[in-house]
Amino acid sequence: MSFNHKLLFTIASALCLPLGMAEAAQAQVRQEITLQDGWQFSRDSIHWQTVSVPHDWAIAGPFDKKWDLQYVAITQNGETEKSEKSGRSGALPWIGKGYYVRSFSVPSRYQHAVLHFDGAMSEPTVYVNGHRAAYWAYGYNAFRVDVTPYIHHDGRPNTLSVSLSNEEESSRWYPGGGIYRPVTLILTGKTRLDRWKTFYQATSVQGDEALLRLQTAIDGKGKGLALALTLLDANGHSVATKRIDISDGMADFSFSVKNPKLWSPETPYLYSARLQLYQGKKLIDERQDKIGIRTISFSKEHGFMLNGKSRKFQGVCLHHDLGPLGAAVNKAALIRQVEILKDMGCDAIRTSHNMPSTMQMEVYDSLGMMVMAESFDMWKYPKCKNGYARFFDRWADKDITNLVLNHRNHPSLVMYSIGNEIPEQWSEEGRQIAEHLQDLCHQLDPTRPVTQGMDRAEDALKSGFAQTMDIPGFNYRVQKYDTNIQQLPKGFLLGSETASTVSSRGVYKFPVTISDHNTYPDGQCSSYDTEYCSWSNLPDADFLMQDDRTYTIGQFVWTGFDYLGEPTPYDNYWPSRSSYFGICDLAGLPKDRYYLYRSVWNKHSHTLHVLPHWTWPGREGQVTPIFVYTDYPSAELFINGKSQGRHSKKAYTVAAADANTEKPLLETKGLLERYRLMWDSVRYEPGVVKVVAYDEKGNIADSTVVKTAGPAAKLMLQSDRTSLHRDKNDLAYITVSLTDKDGTLCPDADDEITVNVTGNGGFEAICNGDATSLESFKSPHMKLFHGQLVITVHAGTATGPVTVTVKGHGLQNSISIPVE
């Protein structure tokens, strides 16, 4: 299939879309314009549709096992025999080619033009006015294109076209398809500032003063150049200024800030750094960046320190998809994720296994999330037939360079990761590659350490691969930490990927067993949170090692949210097409496990959560265990007013392992009793479950109840937003729950729900969190999964409410959200 650039030029010229603000503000010396609307998209270069970017061409489906059917052995999971993998990369139509085209014009006052692509899946080739302007191999990375030689400089329309190609078996999860991150047109004069060549560093923070260093390079030539810096606080007040003359195109100077407000997850304070470039008295370029002031360090004595205080990472791993939105990045969706995670007590995110978007990093800066920015899932040795191994030799250095230059000014970024479970970790070649990539990170950014996730501890330690890293990161095998640390001269280690506990929201299996291999005919996992994978463990094991081993510096749980693809333990089960690892499901609804983590991690608010639900027709008289996740040390359970006993958390420790210990007894009832309260012999009778919690002094501190649901009588709607902005990118997430007349969830309801959105907004997506559902995210109807689902709506561009009307089970309800 050929890409007809003459045809696309005709299409773009006919559209001749204006850039709006690009023609206004004549005095501006720089324009940065997001190219969002007015793109034409095609899968065959014949049939076209108008889309907005970011765009994921595959997320609407349909789901089908044929899209990327693989017959492989997943060696990372310990498999030795090949088998059919039907949902490994999401069972959505992301394979193949895609084409995008739009026009743009450049006012004659700008002599230089750059296109910044924050990510395009995959292998984007960029054409401007028919000229091949750029190609980038890695779909997860940002890249820039100097289009100055190819554009019309007199305001005539220019044709921008992008071709993409996604190979089969090129991903171990759902990558999405399309220009899924923003594209920005940057217009300047010939002599200009460059964000990627500008680097802010906090070199010291002592008492009431911080010393910052700025390094930058000026693009273009000119005499009589001067650079002016103004640092503004959050209220817009100047707190530091500096002006220097530039003779060699470089600037490197320090400046101080009195009484600095330090950035942290708890206080994510941001300053604005304004840079102005002058030639004589004439302002020729200006840009502004958000920066944070903070210090980080790692040592054997103090572990990880942020702003001089030791702390352990309470992190999660996240793939890049946003559930029913697919790979298309969205700020409101990212904010929702962070708010959910922060309430759990999470303070860090690993962008597994790829570069984060700029939008992600800006959200993490502003809301307070520390970040491990990851790069690759493979190096030279392929994990899947057409993965990044095809490009590694020629592209790895370029990709690391773009990763660092694009993100090094973000205060949220605390470390880089150069790989995940790299097969070469056993070899000298692998050690040399690790050293080379780490050194490259250091050259570009000497302020941050480098890590990677290693899953073969013995091999990585024997080869010196692990000892090479600034931060030795180990994936799972928590039982090997004690022997690992004996061979690590740095004296600390990171749980770079932990747990991989599996569960399905609202699903409970009987009898309750602790198991690393349970599967069921319905393709679901138990939300008693006692099931994990052959290579992994329960959350409690990681809690214990972080609490009891001073050499551990924290963990990143696999995963914060369910994601599309990789449906372990149902890799061979159709129609399973998304993960079970998430602490929250694909719709963003917390699973029970969320409250287990919250009970340990959230030090500011109490947690008292009871599971399972208490609506079990047909289980009368049968053993139905009750678990309580709480930060309180003890609680008493009542069933219909009758006490079932008062339980307290119990001490449980594990002796240090030696070199011969392969699997110490971590996943045991004793371990669970340290972090959970459990009544294992409760027999079900309909009615009311009440839990009364006691504090350390034995006083009643809190209580909660769970009731047996009656007949369905209400459709309850709850929005995560009380108002929206006049921006079609702004989203509200509305949780739909089918309840009885008193508001108790009907936990097994699977009724079909239909959605109608009217007023100033529109329907965006729908998701119920069921990993086995083949219903489209982009059609306004779906079955409830265990009584709930989530509707996503977008705002309009005017003021006035957007109204969502929901019908199902013979019921109807509406909610209106103001758009302001």
JSON list of N, CA, C and O in Angstrom, two decimals, residues 640-660:
[
{"chain": "A", "resi": 640, "resn": "ASN", "atom": "N", "xyz": [-24.99, -9.78, 62.35]},
{"chain": "A", "resi": 640, "resn": "ASN", "atom": "CA", "xyz": [-26.34, -9.59, 62.88]},
{"chain": "A", "resi": 640, "resn": "ASN", "atom": "C", "xyz": [-26.33, -9.40, 64.39]},
{"chain": "A", "resi": 640, "resn": "ASN", "atom": "O", "xyz": [-27.14, -9.96, 65.14]},
{"chain": "A", "resi": 641, "resn": "GLY", "atom": "N", "xyz": [-25.37, -8.61, 64.83]},
{"chain": "A", "resi": 641, "resn": "GLY", "atom": "CA", "xyz": [-25.27, -8.25, 66.24]},
{"chain": "A", "resi": 641, "resn": "GLY", "atom": "C", "xyz": [-24.52, -9.22, 67.11]},
{"chain": "A", "resi": 641, "resn": "GLY", "atom": "O", "xyz": [-24.25, -8.93, 68.28]},
{"chain": "A", "resi": 642, "resn": "LYS", "atom": "N", "xyz": [-24.15, -10.40, 66.60]},
{"chain": "A", "resi": 642, "resn": "LYS", "atom": "CA", "xyz": [-23.46, -11.40, 67.39]},
{"chain": "A", "resi": 642, "resn": "LYS", "atom": "C", "xyz": [-21.97, -11.33, 67.12]},
{"chain": "A", "resi": 642, "resn": "LYS", "atom": "O", "xyz": [-21.52, -11.41, 65.98]},
{"chain": "A", "resi": 643, "resn": "SER", "atom": "N", "xyz": [-21.19, -11.20, 68.19]},
{"chain": "A", "resi": 643, "resn": "SER", "atom": "CA", "xyz": [-19.74, -11.07, 68.04]},
{"chain": "A", "resi": 643, "resn": "SER", "atom": "C", "xyz": [-19.12, -12.36, 67.51]},
{"chain": "A", "resi": 643, "resn": "SER", "atom": "O", "xyz": [-19.45, -13.46, 67.96]},
{"chain": "A", "resi": 644, "resn": "GLN", "atom": "N", "xyz": [-18.23, -12.18, 66.56]},
{"chain": "A", "resi": 644, "resn": "GLN", "atom": "CA", "xyz": [-17.45, -13.30, 66.02]},
{"chain": "A", "resi": 644, "resn": "GLN", "atom": "C", "xyz": [-16.03, -13.28, 66.56]},
{"chain": "A", "resi": 644, "resn": "GLN", "atom": "O", "xyz": [-15.16, -14.03, 66.10]},
{"chain": "A", "resi": 645, "resn": "GLY", "atom": "N", "xyz": [-15.80, -12.40, 67.54]},
{"chain": "A", "resi": 645, "resn": "GLY", "atom": "CA", "xyz": [-14.48, -12.34, 68.16]},
{"chain": "A", "resi": 645, "resn": "GLY", "atom": "C", "xyz": [-13.72, -11.09, 67.76]},
{"chain": "A", "resi": 645, "resn": "GLY", "atom": "O", "xyz": [-13.99, -10.46, 66.74]},
{"chain": "A", "resi": 646, "resn": "ARG", "atom": "N", "xyz": [-12.80, -10.74, 68.62]},
{"chain": "A", "resi": 646, "resn": "ARG", "atom": "CA", "xyz": [-11.93, -9.60, 68.39]},
{"chain": "A", "resi": 646, "resn": "ARG", "atom": "C", "xyz": [-10.55, -10.11, 67.99]},
{"chain": "A", "resi": 646, "resn": "ARG", "atom": "O", "xyz": [-9.95, -10.92, 68.71]},
{"chain": "A", "resi": 647, "resn": "HIS", "atom": "N", "xyz": [-10.06, -9.64, 66.86]},
{"chain": "A", "resi": 647, "resn": "HIS", "atom": "CA", "xyz": [-8.76, -10.07, 66.36]},
{"chain": "A", "resi": 647, "resn": "HIS", "atom": "C", "xyz": [-7.78, -8.92, 66.34]},
{"chain": "A", "resi": 647, "resn": "HIS", "atom": "O", "xyz": [-8.16, -7.76, 66.11]},
{"chain": "A", "resi": 648, "resn": "SER", "atom": "N", "xyz": [-6.53, -9.24, 66.58]},
{"chain": "A", "resi": 648, "resn": "SER", "atom": "CA", "xyz": [-5.45, -8.26, 66.51]},
{"chain": "A", "resi": 648, "resn": "SER", "atom": "C", "xyz": [-4.40, -8.72, 65.51]},
{"chain": "A", "resi": 648, "resn": "SER", "atom": "O", "xyz": [-4.23, -9.93, 65.28]},
{"chain": "A", "resi": 649, "resn": "LYS", "atom": "N", "xyz": [-3.73, -7.75, 64.91]},
{"chain": "A", "resi": 649, "resn": "LYS", "atom": "CA", "xyz": [-2.61, -8.10, 64.03]},
{"chain": "A", "resi": 649, "resn": "LYS", "atom": "C", "xyz": [-1.51, -8.75, 64.86]},
{"chain": "A", "resi": 649, "resn": "LYS", "atom": "O", "xyz": [-1.29, -8.39, 66.02]},
{"chain": "A", "resi": 650, "resn": "LYS", "atom": "N", "xyz": [-0.83, -9.70, 64.23]},
{"chain": "A", "resi": 650, "resn": "LYS", "atom": "CA", "xyz": [0.15, -10.50, 64.96]},
{"chain": "A", "resi": 650, "resn": "LYS", "atom": "C", "xyz": [1.55, -10.26, 64.43]},
{"chain": "A", "resi": 650, "resn": "LYS", "atom": "O", "xyz": [1.75, -10.00, 63.25]},
{"chain": "A", "resi": 651, "resn": "ALA", "atom": "N", "xyz": [2.50, -10.35, 65.33]},
{"chain": "A", "resi": 651, "resn": "ALA", "atom": "CA", "xyz": [3.89, -10.21, 64.93]},
{"chain": "A", "resi": 651, "resn": "ALA", "atom": "C", "xyz": [4.28, -11.39, 64.05]},
{"chain": "A", "resi": 651, "resn": "ALA", "atom": "O", "xyz": [3.88, -12.54, 64.30]},
{"chain": "A", "resi": 652, "resn": "TYR", "atom": "N", "xyz": [5.04, -11.10, 63.01]},
{"chain": "A", "resi": 652, "resn": "TYR", "atom": "CA", "xyz": [5.53, -12.16, 62.13]},
{"chain": "A", "resi": 652, "resn": "TYR", "atom": "C", "xyz": [6.80, -11.66, 61.47]},
{"chain": "A", "resi": 652, "resn": "TYR", "atom": "O", "xyz": [6.83, -10.56, 60.91]},
{"chain": "A", "resi": 653, "resn": "THR", "atom": "N", "xyz": [7.85, -12.42, 61.58]},
{"chain": "A", "resi": 653, "resn": "THR", "atom": "CA", "xyz": [9.12, -12.05, 60.97]},
{"chain": "A", "resi": 653, "resn": "THR", "atom": "C", "xyz": [9.66, -13.24, 60.19]},
{"chain": "A", "resi": 653, "resn": "THR", "atom": "O", "xyz": [9.25, -14.38, 60.40]},
{"chain": "A", "resi": 654, "resn": "VAL", "atom": "N", "xyz": [10.60, -12.95, 59.31]},
{"chain": "A", "resi": 654, "resn": "VAL", "atom": "CA", "xyz": [11.27, -13.98, 58.53]},
{"chain": "A", "resi": 654, "resn": "VAL", "atom": "C", "xyz": [12.76, -13.82, 58.75]},
{"chain": "A", "resi": 654, "resn": "VAL", "atom": "O", "xyz": [13.31, -12.73, 58.55]},
{"chain": "A", "resi": 655, "resn": "ALA", "atom": "N", "xyz": [13.40, -14.89, 59.16]},
{"chain": "A", "resi": 655, "resn": "ALA", "atom": "CA", "xyz": [14.84, -14.84, 59.38]},
{"chain": "A", "resi": 655, "resn": "ALA", "atom": "C", "xyz": [15.55, -14.57, 58.06]},
{"chain": "A", "resi": 655, "resn": "ALA", "atom": "O", "xyz": [15.06, -14.92, 56.98]},
{"chain": "A", "resi": 656, "resn": "ALA", "atom": "N", "xyz": [16.71, -13.96, 58.15]},
{"chain": "A", "resi": 656, "resn": "ALA", "atom": "CA", "xyz": [17.49, -13.67, 56.94]},
{"chain": "A", "resi": 656, "resn": "ALA", "atom": "C", "xyz": [17.79, -14.95, 56.20]},
{"chain": "A", "resi": 656, "resn": "ALA", "atom": "O", "xyz": [18.18, -15.97, 56.80]},
{"chain": "A", "resi": 657, "resn": "ALA", "atom": "N", "xyz": [17.60, -14.91, 54.89]},
{"chain": "A", "resi": 657, "resn": "ALA", "atom": "CA", "xyz": [17.83, -16.09, 54.06]},
{"chain": "A", "resi": 657, "resn": "ALA", "atom": "C", "xyz": [19.32, -16.28, 53.83]},
{"chain": "A", "resi": 657, "resn": "ALA", "atom": "O", "xyz": [20.10, -15.33, 53.87]},
{"chain": "A", "resi": 658, "resn": "ASP", "atom": "N", "xyz": [19.72, -17.51, 53.58]},
{"chain": "A", "resi": 658, "resn": "ASP", "atom": "CA", "xyz": [21.11, -17.77, 53.19]},
{"chain": "A", "resi": 658, "resn": "ASP", "atom": "C", "xyz": [21.15, -18.16, 51.72]},
{"chain": "A", "resi": 658, "resn": "ASP", "atom": "O", "xyz": [20.12, -18.18, 51.03]},
{"chain": "A", "resi": 659, "resn": "ALA", "atom": "N", "xyz": [22.32, -18.46, 51.23]},
{"chain": "A", "resi": 659, "resn": "ALA", "atom": "CA", "xyz": [22.51, -18.71, 49.80]},
{"chain": "A", "resi": 659, "resn": "ALA", "atom": "C", "xyz": [21.74, -19.92, 49.31]},
{"chain": "A", "resi": 659, "resn": "ALA", "atom": "O", "xyz": [21.50, -20.06, 48.10]},
{"chain": "A", "resi": 660, "resn": "ASN", "atom": "N", "xyz": [21.34, -20.81, 50.21]},
{"chain": "A", "resi": 660, "resn": "ASN", "atom": "CA", "xyz": [20.64, -22.04, 49.79]},
{"chain": "A", "resi": 660, "resn": "ASN", "atom": "C", "xyz": [19.12, -21.90, 49.89]},
{"chain": "A", "resi": 660, "resn": "ASN", "atom": "O", "xyz": [18.40, -22.84, 49.59]}
]
